[in-house]
PDB file of C-alpha atoms in Angstrom:
ATOM      1  CA  UNK A1204      33.582 168.221 167.019  1.00 50.00           C
ATOM      2  CA  UNK A1205      36.291 168.150 164.403  1.00 58.00           C
ATOM      3  CA  UNK A1206      36.854 171.876 164.733  1.00 56.00           C
ATOM      4  CA  UNK A1207      37.572 171.597 168.454  1.00 59.00           C
ATOM      5  CA  UNK A1208      40.062 168.803 167.793  1.00 58.00           C
ATOM      6  CA  UNK A1209      41.811 170.912 165.165  1.00 57.00           C
ATOM      7  CA  UNK A1210      41.941 173.892 167.530  1.00 56.00           C
ATOM      8  CA  UNK A1211      43.396 171.708 170.289  1.00 58.00           C
ATOM      9  CA  UNK A1212      45.961 170.269 167.890  1.00 58.00           C
ATOM     10  CA  UNK A1213      46.894 173.735 166.722  1.00 56.00           C
ATOM     11  CA  UNK A1214      47.448 174.868 170.308  1.00 53.00           C
ATOM     12  CA  UNK A1215      49.799 171.943 170.927  1.00 51.00           C
ATOM     13  CA  UNK A1216      52.014 172.666 167.941  1.00 50.00           C
ATOM     14  CA  UNK A1217      54.669 175.304 167.621  1.00 53.00           C
ATOM     15  CA  UNK A1218      53.546 178.524 165.988  1.00 60.00           C
ATOM     16  CA  UNK A1219      55.894 178.101 163.038  1.00 81.00           C
ATOM     17  CA  UNK A1220      54.699 177.952 159.459  1.00 90.00           C
ATOM     18  CA  UNK A1221      55.400 174.758 157.533  1.00 94.00           C
ATOM     19  CA  UNK A1222      55.495 175.469 153.787  1.00 96.00           C
ATOM     20  CA  UNK A1223      53.599 173.062 151.512  1.00 98.00           C
ATOM     21  CA  UNK A1224      54.827 170.618 148.907  1.00 98.00           C
ATOM     22  CA  UNK A1225      52.871 170.799 145.637  1.00 98.00           C
ATOM     23  CA  UNK A1226      52.391 167.977 143.110  1.00 98.00           C
ATOM     24  CA  UNK A1227      50.222 168.178 139.968  1.00 98.00           C
ATOM     25  CA  UNK A1228      49.114 165.058 138.101  1.00 98.00           C
ATOM     26  CA  UNK A1229      46.219 163.916 135.855  1.00 98.00           C
ATOM     27  CA  UNK A1230      43.508 161.626 137.231  1.00 97.00           C
ATOM     28  CA  UNK A1231      43.375 159.485 134.071  1.00 96.00           C
ATOM     29  CA  UNK A1232      45.968 158.688 131.375  1.00 96.00           C
ATOM     30  CA  UNK A1233      46.008 161.756 129.152  1.00 94.00           C
ATOM     31  CA  UNK A1234      44.578 161.564 125.638  1.00 95.00           C
ATOM     32  CA  UNK A1235      44.286 164.694 123.521  1.00 94.00           C
ATOM     33  CA  UNK A1236      40.680 165.839 123.200  1.00 93.00           C
ATOM     34  CA  UNK A1237      39.448 163.532 126.002  1.00 96.00           C
ATOM     35  CA  UNK A1238      38.063 165.244 129.138  1.00 97.00           C
ATOM     36  CA  UNK A1239      40.224 164.679 132.202  1.00 98.00           C
ATOM     37  CA  UNK A1240      40.887 166.077 135.672  1.00 98.00           C
ATOM     38  CA  UNK A1241      44.093 167.621 136.934  1.00 98.00           C
ATOM     39  CA  UNK A1242      44.810 167.045 140.616  1.00 99.00           C
ATOM     40  CA  UNK A1243      46.890 169.458 142.668  1.00 99.00           C
ATOM     41  CA  UNK A1244      48.023 167.769 145.893  1.00 99.00           C
ATOM     42  CA  UNK A1245      49.181 170.289 148.491  1.00 98.00           C
ATOM     43  CA  UNK A1246      50.946 168.479 151.307  1.00 98.00           C
ATOM     44  CA  UNK A1247      52.680 168.865 154.704  1.00 97.00           C
ATOM     45  CA  UNK A1248      51.734 172.457 155.509  1.00 97.00           C
ATOM     46  CA  UNK A1249      50.746 174.421 158.604  1.00 96.00           C
ATOM     47  CA  UNK A1250      48.730 176.476 159.420  1.00 95.00           C
ATOM     48  CA  UNK A1251      45.694 175.348 157.359  1.00 97.00           C
ATOM     49  CA  UNK A1252      45.402 178.560 155.333  1.00 95.00           C
ATOM     50  CA  UNK A1253      46.081 178.597 151.576  1.00 96.00           C
ATOM     51  CA  UNK A1254      45.387 180.621 148.479  1.00 97.00           C
ATOM     52  CA  UNK A1255      45.263 178.334 145.419  1.00 98.00           C
ATOM     53  CA  UNK A1256      44.856 179.418 141.784  1.00 98.00           C
ATOM     54  CA  UNK A1257      44.696 177.228 138.672  1.00 99.00           C
ATOM     55  CA  UNK A1258      46.348 178.757 135.601  1.00 98.00           C
ATOM     56  CA  UNK A1259      46.014 177.739 131.948  1.00 97.00           C
ATOM     57  CA  UNK A1260      48.750 179.269 129.787  1.00 97.00           C
ATOM     58  CA  UNK A1261      49.362 181.778 132.591  1.00 97.00           C
ATOM     59  CA  UNK A1262      45.717 182.893 132.876  1.00 98.00           C
ATOM     60  CA  UNK A1263      43.570 182.169 135.969  1.00 98.00           C
ATOM     61  CA  UNK A1264      40.905 179.476 135.496  1.00 97.00           C
ATOM     62  CA  UNK A1265      37.744 179.529 137.630  1.00 95.00           C
ATOM     63  CA  UNK A1266      35.404 177.112 135.812  1.00 96.00           C
ATOM     64  CA  UNK A1267      35.577 173.390 136.508  1.00 98.00           C
ATOM     65  CA  UNK A1268      37.455 173.941 139.765  1.00 98.00           C
ATOM     66  CA  UNK A1269      36.777 172.101 143.037  1.00 98.00           C
ATOM     67  CA  UNK A1270      38.634 171.298 146.252  1.00 98.00           C
ATOM     68  CA  UNK A1271      38.580 169.204 149.410  1.00 98.00           C
ATOM     69  CA  UNK A1272      38.578 170.506 152.950  1.00 97.00           C
ATOM     70  CA  UNK A1273      41.850 170.726 154.889  1.00 98.00           C
ATOM     71  CA  UNK A1274      42.740 167.129 155.751  1.00 98.00           C
ATOM     72  CA  UNK A1275      44.787 166.580 158.936  1.00 97.00           C
ATOM     73  CA  UNK A1276      47.923 164.447 158.801  1.00 96.00           C
ATOM     74  CA  UNK A1277      49.258 162.465 161.754  1.00 93.00           C
ATOM     75  CA  UNK A1278      52.099 164.953 162.366  1.00 91.00           C
ATOM     76  CA  UNK A1279      49.744 167.946 162.943  1.00 90.00           C
ATOM     77  CA  UNK A1280      50.316 169.334 159.469  1.00 96.00           C
ATOM     78  CA  UNK A1281      47.644 169.277 156.757  1.00 98.00           C
ATOM     79  CA  UNK A1282      47.112 168.270 153.153  1.00 98.00           C
ATOM     80  CA  UNK A1283      44.489 169.245 150.599  1.00 98.00           C
ATOM     81  CA  UNK A1284      43.445 168.442 147.035  1.00 99.00           C
ATOM     82  CA  UNK A1285      42.368 170.922 144.359  1.00 99.00           C
ATOM     83  CA  UNK A1286      40.840 169.655 141.103  1.00 99.00           C
ATOM     84  CA  UNK A1287      40.474 171.122 137.619  1.00 99.00           C
ATOM     85  CA  UNK A1288      38.430 169.462 134.876  1.00 98.00           C
ATOM     86  CA  UNK A1289      40.073 170.132 131.524  1.00 97.00           C
ATOM     87  CA  UNK A1290      40.322 169.097 127.887  1.00 95.00           C
ATOM     88  CA  UNK A1291      43.941 168.209 127.025  1.00 93.00           C
ATOM     89  CA  UNK A1292      45.173 170.130 123.986  1.00 93.00           C
ATOM     90  CA  UNK A1293      48.667 170.037 122.497  1.00 91.00           C
ATOM     91  CA  UNK A1294      49.910 173.491 123.461  1.00 92.00           C
ATOM     92  CA  UNK A1295      48.155 174.079 126.785  1.00 95.00           C
ATOM     93  CA  UNK A1296      50.236 174.495 129.930  1.00 96.00           C
ATOM     94  CA  UNK A1297      48.624 174.157 133.371  1.00 97.00           C
ATOM     95  CA  UNK A1298      49.849 175.382 136.738  1.00 98.00           C
ATOM     96  CA  UNK A1299      48.571 175.111 140.287  1.00 99.00           C
ATOM     97  CA  UNK A1300      49.758 178.243 142.116  1.00 98.00           C
ATOM     98  CA  UNK A1301      49.823 177.947 145.914  1.00 98.00           C
ATOM     99  CA  UNK A1302      50.375 180.829 148.325  1.00 97.00           C
ATOM    100  CA  UNK A1303      51.037 180.086 152.012  1.00 97.00           C
ATOM    101  CA  UNK A1304      52.519 181.963 155.000  1.00 93.00           C
ATOM    102  CA  UNK A1305      55.494 179.592 155.053  1.00 93.00           C
ATOM    103  CA  UNK A1306      56.502 180.601 151.499  1.00 95.00           C
ATOM    104  CA  UNK A1307      58.491 183.671 150.464  1.00 94.00           C
ATOM    105  CA  UNK A1308      56.718 183.595 147.099  1.00 96.00           C
ATOM    106  CA  UNK A1309      53.921 181.427 145.659  1.00 96.00           C
ATOM    107  CA  UNK A1310      54.846 177.836 144.833  1.00 96.00           C
ATOM    108  CA  UNK A1311      53.818 176.667 141.360  1.00 97.00           C
ATOM    109  CA  UNK A1312      53.076 173.043 140.510  1.00 96.00           C
ATOM    110  CA  UNK A1313      53.548 172.640 136.754  1.00 94.00           C
ATOM    111  CA  UNK A1314      51.909 170.205 134.361  1.00 94.00           C
TER     112      UNK A1314
END
C-alpha cells in the first residue's frame, strides 16, 4: 500500500525536519468581482505534518477551503496544495499561513 511505502521511505531518511517553501497564486487571471481560486503550494518539506490556515485581511477563513493529500517528491520530501475559492475585491489581502516542525515561526505566503 501507499502508506507502507511512505513509512519505508520515512525510515530511510534522516530524522531532520525540512522546512517548506510556500507560494500563493491565483488559478485564473484575476478580475475584480469574478469568482476565482487561490492556490497555496507548499513544497519540499519533511516530515509530512503541516498546519495550514487561510487568512483574509488577517482573519481565518474556513469556507471554500480544500486541500490535496501529502504528495511525495522524488527526494523523499513532500508537497501539498491548499485551495481557497474567493471573490477578488480591491482591498482584500490573502495569506496562506503554514506551520511546520522545521520552522521557527509560521511561514506566510502573501497574495
